[in-house]
Amino acid sequence: MGGADRAVLSFQAKAVSRTAPEESADCPILPKSLLPVSLGNRIWLGSSETQLNKFLGEPSARRGDWRYYASERKIQLDTEDFYELGYLAVKIEEAVIAHLYQSQITSN
């Protein structure tokens, strides 16, 4: 999978204080040209649980403040079938998303 192609298969984000964040080699500050960040459906840190449910429906599972969403679908590229598994976990704090983890795997 992947070969010479480069793809982001998972990421996580966590809300931090709005005061000047510290930049590091492991976690650089995004340039303004890449902001605001969001998933394709506009869900991101600070989105309300109501928005989350509107776009994704009820979660596959709930554990305390965490909401878990899982999806699976079959994709056909040229003549070959692939299967995509998607996973999203969000932590709700004070009625908004404070932590987000997303992963996607595609295999044949």
mmCIF file with all atom_site columns, C-alpha atoms in Angstrom:
data_model
loop_
_atom_site.group_PDB
_atom_site.id
_atom_site.type_symbol
_atom_site.label_atom_id
_atom_site.label_alt_id
_atom_site.label_comp_id
_atom_site.label_asym_id
_atom_site.label_entity_id
_atom_site.label_seq_id
_atom_site.pdbx_PDB_ins_code
_atom_site.Cartn_x
_atom_site.Cartn_y
_atom_site.Cartn_z
_atom_site.occupancy
_atom_site.B_iso_or_equiv
_atom_site.pdbx_formal_charge
_atom_site.auth_seq_id
_atom_site.auth_comp_id
_atom_site.auth_asym_id
_atom_site.auth_atom_id
_atom_site.pdbx_PDB_model_num
ATOM 1   C CA . MET A 1 1   ? 0.000   0.000  0.000   1.00 0.00 ? 1   MET A CA 1
ATOM 2   C CA . GLY A 1 2   ? 1.162   3.489  -0.751  1.00 0.00 ? 2   GLY A CA 1
ATOM 3   C CA . GLY A 1 3   ? 4.307   2.784  -2.741  1.00 0.00 ? 3   GLY A CA 1
ATOM 4   C CA . ALA A 1 4   ? 5.807   6.048  -3.884  1.00 0.00 ? 4   ALA A CA 1
ATOM 5   C CA . ASP A 1 5   ? 2.596   7.904  -2.985  1.00 0.00 ? 5   ASP A CA 1
ATOM 6   C CA . ARG A 1 6   ? 2.576   9.823  0.259   1.00 0.00 ? 6   ARG A CA 1
ATOM 7   C CA . ALA A 1 7   ? -0.652  9.928  2.213   1.00 0.00 ? 7   ALA A CA 1
ATOM 8   C CA . VAL A 1 8   ? -1.753  10.909 5.684   1.00 0.00 ? 8   VAL A CA 1
ATOM 9   C CA . LEU A 1 9   ? -3.449  7.839  7.156   1.00 0.00 ? 9   LEU A CA 1
ATOM 10  C CA . SER A 1 10  ? -4.232  9.250  10.585  1.00 0.00 ? 10  SER A CA 1
ATOM 11  C CA . PHE A 1 11  ? -3.922  12.393 12.655  1.00 0.00 ? 11  PHE A CA 1
ATOM 12  C CA . GLN A 1 12  ? -4.947  13.815 15.981  1.00 0.00 ? 12  GLN A CA 1
ATOM 13  C CA . ALA A 1 13  ? -5.633  17.303 17.241  1.00 0.00 ? 13  ALA A CA 1
ATOM 14  C CA . LYS A 1 14  ? -6.192  18.682 20.702  1.00 0.00 ? 14  LYS A CA 1
ATOM 15  C CA . ALA A 1 15  ? -7.471  22.078 21.786  1.00 0.00 ? 15  ALA A CA 1
ATOM 16  C CA . VAL A 1 16  ? -4.868  24.167 23.601  1.00 0.00 ? 16  VAL A CA 1
ATOM 17  C CA . SER A 1 17  ? -4.843  27.583 25.182  1.00 0.00 ? 17  SER A CA 1
ATOM 18  C CA . ARG A 1 18  ? -5.308  30.498 22.765  1.00 0.00 ? 18  ARG A CA 1
ATOM 19  C CA . THR A 1 19  ? -2.195  32.152 24.178  1.00 0.00 ? 19  THR A CA 1
ATOM 20  C CA . ALA A 1 20  ? 0.853   31.949 21.928  1.00 0.00 ? 20  ALA A CA 1
ATOM 21  C CA . PRO A 1 21  ? 1.490   28.238 21.337  1.00 0.00 ? 21  PRO A CA 1
ATOM 22  C CA . GLU A 1 22  ? 5.022   26.952 21.447  1.00 0.00 ? 22  GLU A CA 1
ATOM 23  C CA . GLU A 1 23  ? 6.345   25.671 18.149  1.00 0.00 ? 23  GLU A CA 1
ATOM 24  C CA . SER A 1 24  ? 8.552   22.607 18.026  1.00 0.00 ? 24  SER A CA 1
ATOM 25  C CA . ALA A 1 25  ? 10.111  20.453 15.326  1.00 0.00 ? 25  ALA A CA 1
ATOM 26  C CA . ASP A 1 26  ? 7.544   17.751 16.150  1.00 0.00 ? 26  ASP A CA 1
ATOM 27  C CA . CYS A 1 27  ? 4.586   20.146 16.102  1.00 0.00 ? 27  CYS A CA 1
ATOM 28  C CA . PRO A 1 28  ? 5.114   23.204 13.898  1.00 0.00 ? 28  PRO A CA 1
ATOM 29  C CA . ILE A 1 29  ? 2.552   26.005 13.779  1.00 0.00 ? 29  ILE A CA 1
ATOM 30  C CA . LEU A 1 30  ? 0.500   25.859 10.589  1.00 0.00 ? 30  LEU A CA 1
ATOM 31  C CA . PRO A 1 31  ? 0.920   28.752 8.169   1.00 0.00 ? 31  PRO A CA 1
ATOM 32  C CA . LYS A 1 32  ? -2.126  31.030 7.837   1.00 0.00 ? 32  LYS A CA 1
ATOM 33  C CA . SER A 1 33  ? -2.625  29.798 4.255   1.00 0.00 ? 33  SER A CA 1
ATOM 34  C CA . LEU A 1 34  ? -3.628  26.381 5.668   1.00 0.00 ? 34  LEU A CA 1
ATOM 35  C CA . LEU A 1 35  ? -6.108  27.754 8.200   1.00 0.00 ? 35  LEU A CA 1
ATOM 36  C CA . PRO A 1 36  ? -8.803  27.126 9.223   1.00 0.00 ? 36  PRO A CA 1
ATOM 37  C CA . VAL A 1 37  ? -8.346  23.381 9.432   1.00 0.00 ? 37  VAL A CA 1
ATOM 38  C CA . SER A 1 38  ? -11.414 21.123 9.270   1.00 0.00 ? 38  SER A CA 1
ATOM 39  C CA . LEU A 1 39  ? -12.533 17.731 8.117   1.00 0.00 ? 39  LEU A CA 1
ATOM 40  C CA . GLY A 1 40  ? -14.337 17.709 4.782   1.00 0.00 ? 40  GLY A CA 1
ATOM 41  C CA . ASN A 1 41  ? -17.644 18.117 6.615   1.00 0.00 ? 41  ASN A CA 1
ATOM 42  C CA . ARG A 1 42  ? -16.511 21.186 8.617   1.00 0.00 ? 42  ARG A CA 1
ATOM 43  C CA . ILE A 1 43  ? -16.104 19.233 11.860  1.00 0.00 ? 43  ILE A CA 1
ATOM 44  C CA . TRP A 1 44  ? -13.100 20.384 13.881  1.00 0.00 ? 44  TRP A CA 1
ATOM 45  C CA . LEU A 1 45  ? -11.967 21.418 17.337  1.00 0.00 ? 45  LEU A CA 1
ATOM 46  C CA . GLY A 1 46  ? -14.560 23.734 18.830  1.00 0.00 ? 46  GLY A CA 1
ATOM 47  C CA . SER A 1 47  ? -17.439 22.237 16.810  1.00 0.00 ? 47  SER A CA 1
ATOM 48  C CA . SER A 1 48  ? -20.452 21.524 18.972  1.00 0.00 ? 48  SER A CA 1
ATOM 49  C CA . GLU A 1 49  ? -21.768 18.062 19.691  1.00 0.00 ? 49  GLU A CA 1
ATOM 50  C CA . THR A 1 50  ? -24.962 19.167 17.923  1.00 0.00 ? 50  THR A CA 1
ATOM 51  C CA . GLN A 1 51  ? -22.970 19.924 14.742  1.00 0.00 ? 51  GLN A CA 1
ATOM 52  C CA . LEU A 1 52  ? -21.179 16.596 15.063  1.00 0.00 ? 52  LEU A CA 1
ATOM 53  C CA . ASN A 1 53  ? -24.477 14.688 15.285  1.00 0.00 ? 53  ASN A CA 1
ATOM 54  C CA . LYS A 1 54  ? -25.947 16.705 12.415  1.00 0.00 ? 54  LYS A CA 1
ATOM 55  C CA . PHE A 1 55  ? -23.131 15.743 10.038  1.00 0.00 ? 55  PHE A CA 1
ATOM 56  C CA . LEU A 1 56  ? -22.342 12.211 11.244  1.00 0.00 ? 56  LEU A CA 1
ATOM 57  C CA . GLY A 1 57  ? -25.458 11.010 13.033  1.00 0.00 ? 57  GLY A CA 1
ATOM 58  C CA . GLU A 1 58  ? -25.312 9.094  16.280  1.00 0.00 ? 58  GLU A CA 1
ATOM 59  C CA . PRO A 1 59  ? -21.885 7.668  17.191  1.00 0.00 ? 59  PRO A CA 1
ATOM 60  C CA . SER A 1 60  ? -21.086 3.971  16.865  1.00 0.00 ? 60  SER A CA 1
ATOM 61  C CA . ALA A 1 61  ? -20.123 3.978  20.565  1.00 0.00 ? 61  ALA A CA 1
ATOM 62  C CA . ARG A 1 62  ? -19.863 6.303  23.587  1.00 0.00 ? 62  ARG A CA 1
ATOM 63  C CA . ARG A 1 63  ? -17.445 6.015  26.497  1.00 0.00 ? 63  ARG A CA 1
ATOM 64  C CA . GLY A 1 64  ? -17.665 8.857  28.988  1.00 0.00 ? 64  GLY A CA 1
ATOM 65  C CA . ASP A 1 65  ? -16.780 12.109 27.173  1.00 0.00 ? 65  ASP A CA 1
ATOM 66  C CA . TRP A 1 66  ? -15.610 10.232 24.037  1.00 0.00 ? 66  TRP A CA 1
ATOM 67  C CA . ARG A 1 67  ? -17.688 9.610  20.910  1.00 0.00 ? 67  ARG A CA 1
ATOM 68  C CA . TYR A 1 68  ? -16.553 6.954  18.399  1.00 0.00 ? 68  TYR A CA 1
ATOM 69  C CA . TYR A 1 69  ? -17.572 6.705  14.755  1.00 0.00 ? 69  TYR A CA 1
ATOM 70  C CA . ALA A 1 70  ? -16.619 3.831  12.448  1.00 0.00 ? 70  ALA A CA 1
ATOM 71  C CA . SER A 1 71  ? -17.335 3.307  8.764   1.00 0.00 ? 71  SER A CA 1
ATOM 72  C CA . GLU A 1 72  ? -16.519 0.738  6.136   1.00 0.00 ? 72  GLU A CA 1
ATOM 73  C CA . ARG A 1 73  ? -17.066 0.910  2.395   1.00 0.00 ? 73  ARG A CA 1
ATOM 74  C CA . LYS A 1 74  ? -16.092 -0.844 -0.795  1.00 0.00 ? 74  LYS A CA 1
ATOM 75  C CA . ILE A 1 75  ? -14.360 1.231  -3.480  1.00 0.00 ? 75  ILE A CA 1
ATOM 76  C CA . GLN A 1 76  ? -13.671 0.155  -7.042  1.00 0.00 ? 76  GLN A CA 1
ATOM 77  C CA . LEU A 1 77  ? -10.623 1.654  -8.756  1.00 0.00 ? 77  LEU A CA 1
ATOM 78  C CA . ASP A 1 78  ? -10.207 0.599  -12.366 1.00 0.00 ? 78  ASP A CA 1
ATOM 79  C CA . THR A 1 79  ? -11.066 -3.116 -12.157 1.00 0.00 ? 79  THR A CA 1
ATOM 80  C CA . GLU A 1 80  ? -9.860  -3.724 -8.605  1.00 0.00 ? 80  GLU A CA 1
ATOM 81  C CA . ASP A 1 81  ? -11.947 -3.638 -5.420  1.00 0.00 ? 81  ASP A CA 1
ATOM 82  C CA . PHE A 1 82  ? -10.623 -1.893 -2.329  1.00 0.00 ? 82  PHE A CA 1
ATOM 83  C CA . TYR A 1 83  ? -12.045 -1.631 1.164   1.00 0.00 ? 83  TYR A CA 1
ATOM 84  C CA . GLU A 1 84  ? -11.818 1.547  3.194   1.00 0.00 ? 84  GLU A CA 1
ATOM 85  C CA . LEU A 1 85  ? -12.132 1.539  6.969   1.00 0.00 ? 85  LEU A CA 1
ATOM 86  C CA . GLY A 1 86  ? -12.544 4.913  8.658   1.00 0.00 ? 86  GLY A CA 1
ATOM 87  C CA . TYR A 1 87  ? -12.409 5.682  12.368  1.00 0.00 ? 87  TYR A CA 1
ATOM 88  C CA . LEU A 1 88  ? -13.083 8.935  14.203  1.00 0.00 ? 88  LEU A CA 1
ATOM 89  C CA . ALA A 1 89  ? -12.887 9.516  17.944  1.00 0.00 ? 89  ALA A CA 1
ATOM 90  C CA . VAL A 1 90  ? -13.774 12.855 19.532  1.00 0.00 ? 90  VAL A CA 1
ATOM 91  C CA . LYS A 1 91  ? -13.711 14.003 23.132  1.00 0.00 ? 91  LYS A CA 1
ATOM 92  C CA . ILE A 1 92  ? -16.438 16.412 24.160  1.00 0.00 ? 92  ILE A CA 1
ATOM 93  C CA . GLU A 1 93  ? -15.585 19.009 26.804  1.00 0.00 ? 93  GLU A CA 1
ATOM 94  C CA . GLU A 1 94  ? -17.986 21.820 27.722  1.00 0.00 ? 94  GLU A CA 1
ATOM 95  C CA . ALA A 1 95  ? -20.283 20.766 24.829  1.00 0.00 ? 95  ALA A CA 1
ATOM 96  C CA . VAL A 1 96  ? -17.612 21.144 22.095  1.00 0.00 ? 96  VAL A CA 1
ATOM 97  C CA . ILE A 1 97  ? -14.949 18.940 20.502  1.00 0.00 ? 97  ILE A CA 1
ATOM 98  C CA . ALA A 1 98  ? -11.714 19.301 22.475  1.00 0.00 ? 98  ALA A CA 1
ATOM 99  C CA . HIS A 1 99  ? -9.745  16.319 21.126  1.00 0.00 ? 99  HIS A CA 1
ATOM 100 C CA . LEU A 1 100 ? -10.041 14.546 17.791  1.00 0.00 ? 100 LEU A CA 1
ATOM 101 C CA . TYR A 1 101 ? -8.398  11.422 16.354  1.00 0.00 ? 101 TYR A CA 1
ATOM 102 C CA . GLN A 1 102 ? -9.022  10.203 12.808  1.00 0.00 ? 102 GLN A CA 1
ATOM 103 C CA . SER A 1 103 ? -7.648  7.168  10.968  1.00 0.00 ? 103 SER A CA 1
ATOM 104 C CA . GLN A 1 104 ? -8.303  5.649  7.562   1.00 0.00 ? 104 GLN A CA 1
ATOM 105 C CA . ILE A 1 105 ? -7.005  2.413  6.072   1.00 0.00 ? 105 ILE A CA 1
ATOM 106 C CA . THR A 1 106 ? -7.536  1.204  2.518   1.00 0.00 ? 106 THR A CA 1
ATOM 107 C CA . SER A 1 107 ? -6.632  -2.308 1.416   1.00 0.00 ? 107 SER A CA 1
ATOM 108 C CA . ASN A 1 108 ? -7.424  -4.778 -1.333  1.00 0.00 ? 108 ASN A CA 1
#
